Short mmCIF file of C-alpha atoms in Angstrom, two decimals:
data_model
loop_
_atom_site.label_atom_id
_atom_site.label_comp_id
_atom_site.label_asym_id
_atom_site.label_seq_id
_atom_site.Cartn_x
_atom_site.Cartn_y
_atom_site.Cartn_z
CA PRO A 11 103.41 121.20 113.17
CA ALA A 12 104.07 117.67 111.92
CA LEU A 13 100.78 117.51 110.06
CA CYS A 14 101.28 120.99 108.61
CA ALA A 15 104.74 120.06 107.36
CA ALA A 16 103.21 117.03 105.64
CA GLY A 17 100.70 119.28 103.85
CA PHE A 18 97.71 118.71 106.11
CA GLU A 19 97.39 122.29 107.29
CA VAL A 20 93.58 122.36 107.20
CA GLN A 21 92.54 121.42 110.74
CA ALA A 22 89.63 122.09 113.06
CA PRO A 23 88.87 120.90 116.61
CA LEU A 24 85.40 119.69 117.52
CA LEU A 25 83.60 117.79 120.22
CA VAL A 26 82.25 114.35 119.45
CA ARG A 27 78.72 115.36 120.41
CA TRP A 28 78.70 118.24 117.91
CA TYR A 29 79.01 115.62 115.20
CA ASN A 30 76.96 112.79 116.69
CA GLU A 31 74.06 115.11 117.55
CA HIS A 32 73.83 116.65 114.09
CA PRO A 33 70.30 116.08 112.68
CA LYS A 34 71.67 114.19 109.68
CA VAL A 35 73.89 111.95 111.82
CA THR A 36 71.76 111.14 114.87
CA PRO A 37 69.24 108.90 113.01
CA LEU A 38 72.03 106.84 111.48
CA GLY A 39 73.40 103.70 113.07
CA VAL A 40 76.39 103.67 115.38
CA ALA A 41 78.61 102.76 112.43
CA HIS A 42 78.18 106.38 111.30
CA HIS A 43 78.92 107.91 114.72
CA LEU A 44 82.21 108.83 116.37
CA ASP A 45 82.78 106.21 119.05
CA ALA A 46 83.48 108.26 122.19
CA ASP A 47 81.76 110.22 124.92
CA GLY A 48 80.15 113.44 123.78
CA ASP A 49 82.65 115.84 125.34
CA THR A 50 85.65 114.00 123.89
CA LEU A 51 87.96 116.21 121.84
CA ALA A 52 88.43 115.39 118.17
CA LEU A 53 90.42 116.95 115.33
CA LEU A 54 89.41 117.09 111.70
CA VAL A 55 92.41 116.84 109.39
CA GLY A 56 92.37 118.03 105.80
CA ASN A 57 94.35 119.78 103.12
CA SER A 58 94.43 122.41 100.42
CA ARG A 59 96.78 122.56 97.44
CA THR A 60 99.76 122.71 99.82
CA LEU A 61 99.51 118.94 100.19
CA TRP A 62 100.82 118.24 96.72
CA ARG A 63 104.55 118.89 97.05
CA PRO A 64 105.07 116.98 100.33
CA PHE A 65 102.97 114.13 98.95
CA VAL A 66 104.95 113.98 95.72
CA ARG A 67 108.25 113.98 97.61
CA TRP A 68 107.00 111.14 99.81
CA VAL A 69 105.98 109.10 96.76
CA GLY A 70 109.43 109.74 95.29
CA GLU A 71 111.02 108.34 98.45
CA ARG A 72 108.83 105.24 98.25
CA LEU A 73 109.77 104.75 94.59
CA ALA A 74 113.45 105.03 95.48
CA GLU A 75 112.96 102.09 97.84
CA ASP A 76 110.62 100.12 95.58
CA GLU A 77 110.11 101.02 91.92
CA ASN A 78 106.84 99.07 91.93
CA TYR A 79 105.41 100.92 94.92
CA LEU A 80 102.56 102.55 93.01
CA ALA A 81 101.58 99.30 91.34
CA ARG A 82 101.22 97.72 94.76
CA HIS A 83 99.73 100.83 96.41
CA PRO A 84 97.43 102.47 93.85
CA ASP A 85 95.70 104.44 96.62
CA ALA A 86 98.92 106.28 97.41
CA LEU A 87 97.27 109.42 98.76
CA ASP A 88 95.27 107.41 101.30
CA ALA A 89 98.50 105.64 102.27
CA TYR A 90 100.23 109.00 102.68
CA ALA A 91 97.44 110.32 104.92
CA ARG A 92 97.74 107.22 107.11
CA HIS A 93 101.51 107.64 107.25
CA ALA A 94 101.24 111.29 108.33
CA VAL A 95 98.60 110.65 110.99
CA SER A 96 100.46 107.60 112.29
CA THR A 97 103.64 109.66 112.56
CA LEU A 98 101.76 112.23 114.63
CA LEU A 99 100.27 109.59 116.93
CA ARG A 100 103.69 108.05 117.55
CA ALA A 101 105.00 111.48 118.50
CA LEU A 102 102.12 111.90 120.96
CA ASP A 103 102.78 108.58 122.65
CA GLY A 104 103.58 109.21 126.30
CA VAL A 105 102.42 112.84 126.29
CA PRO A 106 100.93 113.69 129.72
CA GLY A 107 97.15 113.72 129.65
CA LEU A 108 96.90 111.26 126.77
CA ASP A 109 96.29 108.17 128.84
CA ALA A 110 94.53 106.33 126.00
CA ALA A 111 95.70 106.03 122.43
CA PRO A 112 93.73 108.29 120.07
CA SER A 113 91.52 106.57 117.53
CA VAL A 114 91.29 107.61 113.91
CA VAL A 115 88.55 107.40 111.31
CA PHE A 116 89.89 108.01 107.80
CA ALA A 117 87.80 109.64 105.10
CA ASP A 118 88.22 106.73 102.69
CA GLU A 119 86.67 104.21 105.09
CA THR A 120 83.31 102.74 104.09
CA LEU A 121 80.82 100.38 105.64
CA GLU A 122 81.92 97.72 103.16
CA THR A 123 85.65 98.04 103.85
CA HIS A 124 85.78 98.99 107.53
CA GLY A 125 82.29 98.59 108.93
CA ARG A 126 82.03 102.32 109.61
CA CYS A 127 81.65 105.55 107.70
CA VAL A 128 81.88 109.11 108.97
CA SER A 129 80.78 112.19 107.04
CA VAL A 130 83.87 114.37 107.10
CA ALA A 131 81.98 117.17 105.36
CA THR A 132 79.48 117.21 108.24
CA ALA A 133 82.38 117.21 110.72
CA ALA A 134 83.82 120.24 108.92
CA HIS A 135 80.46 121.99 109.06
CA VAL A 136 79.87 121.47 112.80
CA ALA A 137 83.49 122.46 113.51
CA GLY A 138 82.83 125.79 111.78
CA LEU A 139 85.51 125.10 109.18
CA ALA A 140 83.47 125.08 105.98
CA PHE A 141 79.87 125.31 104.85
CA TYR A 142 78.30 122.18 103.40
CA ASP A 143 76.15 123.06 100.40
CA ALA A 144 73.62 120.24 100.06
CA SER A 145 72.47 121.26 96.58
CA LEU A 146 76.04 121.15 95.26
CA GLN A 147 77.04 118.30 97.61
CA ARG A 148 80.24 120.16 98.31
CA SER A 149 82.16 121.67 101.23
CA LEU A 150 82.92 125.37 100.69
CA HIS A 151 85.55 127.27 102.67
CA LYS A 152 85.24 131.05 102.96
CA ALA A 153 88.79 131.54 101.61
CA LEU A 154 89.74 128.26 99.90
CA GLY A 155 86.37 127.80 98.24
CA PRO A 156 85.99 124.22 96.93
CA TRP A 157 89.75 123.57 96.93
CA ILE A 158 89.72 121.63 100.16
CA ALA A 159 89.67 117.95 101.09
CA TYR A 160 89.33 116.03 104.33
CA ARG A 161 91.42 113.01 105.26
CA ALA A 162 90.66 111.93 108.82
CA VAL A 163 89.04 112.60 112.16
CA ILE A 164 91.32 111.95 115.14
CA VAL A 165 89.42 111.23 118.36
CA PHE A 166 91.45 111.84 121.50
CA SER A 167 89.96 109.15 123.71
CA GLY A 168 89.91 110.18 127.35
CA VAL A 169 90.53 113.87 126.60
CA THR A 170 87.40 115.89 127.32
CA ALA A 171 86.88 119.57 126.58
CA PRO A 172 83.32 120.42 127.63
CA ARG A 173 84.13 124.15 127.65
CA LEU A 174 85.42 124.22 124.08
CA PRO A 175 83.50 127.13 122.51
CA ARG A 176 81.24 126.00 119.75
CA PRO A 177 81.91 128.07 116.63
CA PRO A 178 79.08 129.81 114.80
CA GLU A 179 77.48 127.69 112.11
CA PRO A 180 79.22 128.50 108.85
CA THR A 181 77.26 130.34 106.18
CA ASN A 182 77.34 129.81 102.44
CA PRO A 183 80.22 131.90 101.05
CA LEU A 184 78.72 131.85 97.54
CA SER A 185 76.65 134.69 96.20
CA PRO A 186 73.21 133.59 94.92
CA ALA A 187 74.36 134.24 91.37
CA GLU A 188 77.48 132.11 91.71
CA ALA A 189 75.53 129.32 93.38
CA GLN A 190 72.98 129.28 90.55
CA ARG A 191 75.67 129.33 87.86
CA VAL A 192 77.65 126.44 89.37
CA LEU A 193 74.49 124.43 90.01
CA ALA A 194 73.48 124.79 86.34
CA ILE A 195 76.89 123.47 85.23
CA GLN A 196 76.59 120.57 87.67
CA GLN A 197 73.10 119.67 86.49
CA ASP A 198 74.28 119.74 82.87
CA CYS A 199 77.18 117.45 83.79
CA PHE A 200 74.89 114.81 85.25
CA LEU A 201 72.32 115.12 82.47
CA ARG A 202 75.06 114.41 79.92
CA TRP A 203 76.65 111.57 81.89
CA ASP A 204 77.70 108.76 79.55
CA ASP A 205 79.04 105.53 81.02
CA SER A 206 80.81 104.81 77.74
CA ASP A 207 82.95 107.98 77.88
CA GLU A 208 84.64 108.38 81.26
CA GLN A 209 87.09 110.99 79.97
CA ALA A 210 84.24 113.30 78.97
CA ASN A 211 82.42 112.64 82.23
CA TRP A 212 85.43 113.55 84.35
CA GLY A 213 86.20 116.54 82.17
CA ARG A 214 82.75 117.89 82.95
CA LEU A 215 83.21 117.14 86.66
CA ARG A 216 86.35 119.21 86.52
CA SER A 217 84.45 122.03 84.83
CA ILE A 218 82.18 122.21 87.89
CA VAL A 219 84.97 122.90 90.36
CA ASP A 220 86.69 125.22 87.87
CA ALA A 221 83.50 127.29 87.67
CA PHE A 222 83.83 128.62 91.21
CA GLU A 223 85.14 132.17 91.57
CA ILE A 224 85.61 131.86 95.33
CA GLY A 225 89.03 130.46 96.19
CA ARG A 226 90.25 130.57 92.59
CA GLU A 227 93.76 131.54 93.73
CA HIS A 228 93.88 128.27 95.68
CA ARG A 229 93.08 126.09 92.66
CA TYR A 230 95.06 122.85 92.52
CA GLU A 231 98.09 123.01 90.25
CA HIS A 232 98.03 121.14 86.94
CA GLU A 233 99.61 117.88 88.12
CA MET A 234 97.36 117.77 91.17
CA MET A 235 94.27 118.31 89.01
CA GLN A 236 95.44 115.52 86.72
CA PHE A 237 95.83 113.21 89.70
CA HIS A 238 92.35 113.90 91.03
CA TYR A 239 90.43 114.07 87.73
CA GLU A 240 92.04 111.39 85.55
CA PRO A 241 89.60 108.45 85.44
CA ASP A 242 92.10 105.98 84.00
CA ALA A 243 94.04 104.50 86.93
CA HIS A 244 97.09 103.60 84.83
CA ARG A 245 97.45 107.10 83.36
CA ARG A 246 96.84 108.69 86.75
CA LEU A 247 99.52 106.65 88.49
CA GLU A 248 101.98 106.98 85.63
CA ALA A 249 101.63 110.77 85.76
CA LEU A 250 102.16 110.67 89.52
CA ARG A 251 105.24 108.48 89.07
CA ARG A 252 106.78 110.92 86.55
CA THR A 253 106.05 113.89 88.79
CA ALA A 254 107.53 112.14 91.83
CA LEU A 255 110.69 111.15 89.96
CA CYS A 256 111.12 114.71 88.68
CA ALA A 257 110.71 116.00 92.23
CA ARG A 258 113.55 113.72 93.35
CA GLY A 259 115.81 114.86 90.56
CA PRO A 260 118.87 113.12 89.08
CA GLY A 261 120.91 113.75 92.22
CA ASP A 262 118.53 111.78 94.41
CA GLY A 263 119.14 108.40 92.90
CA GLY A 264 116.53 108.55 90.20
CA ALA A 265 115.59 110.33 87.00
CA ALA A 266 112.37 111.16 85.31
CA ALA A 267 111.11 108.65 82.82
#
């Protein structure tokens, strides 16, 4: 419930071995594996568009405490995901059966920054949550379509669930026609890529996700799209700041700029 209230309502349980034994993961080094016994229970945590309002409110609270918060924390969404997961883990402290503290691998971790890197899209696929389309390099949910993102994998060290039923492997929810149409738009985007015009590049990237019919009713709202598809960091954070201040309102100790 705590994660859902924070906007991370996309969740799926899995066993560590389902991920580690995937053909694309097994050949990789241990830095790409989940570090636990195979029958250990894990939870993939993600979000849809419902993340936006709780996230914006949280940013507004941080700005009320420190008006320079975004300047010092430009990766605010990653910080929010860590805050939400940490809040959950504190609530689980002392729960019977959880003798060891859960470990967490966040989606933004890389070999360069953390010495490990887990494919959250592969975790979603083996958990039966969403199909990974290799040609589009995108996770596709049967209802949400492409409007889904993953933030972390929580590994419940010491909690084994060998009888957890393995879900059927997800199938591609796209029709052949839709898959071909979106792929053509994606190929055109990359053919026209121009390092001197990031605005045009990111506009075409946005046209790819907007081309999907599946999940269209779950499309990110305007401000959320701006946050995810604005290449200029200053403009992106300034738009987030304005949205967060508006969410607080004049009665909350702040006003929109």
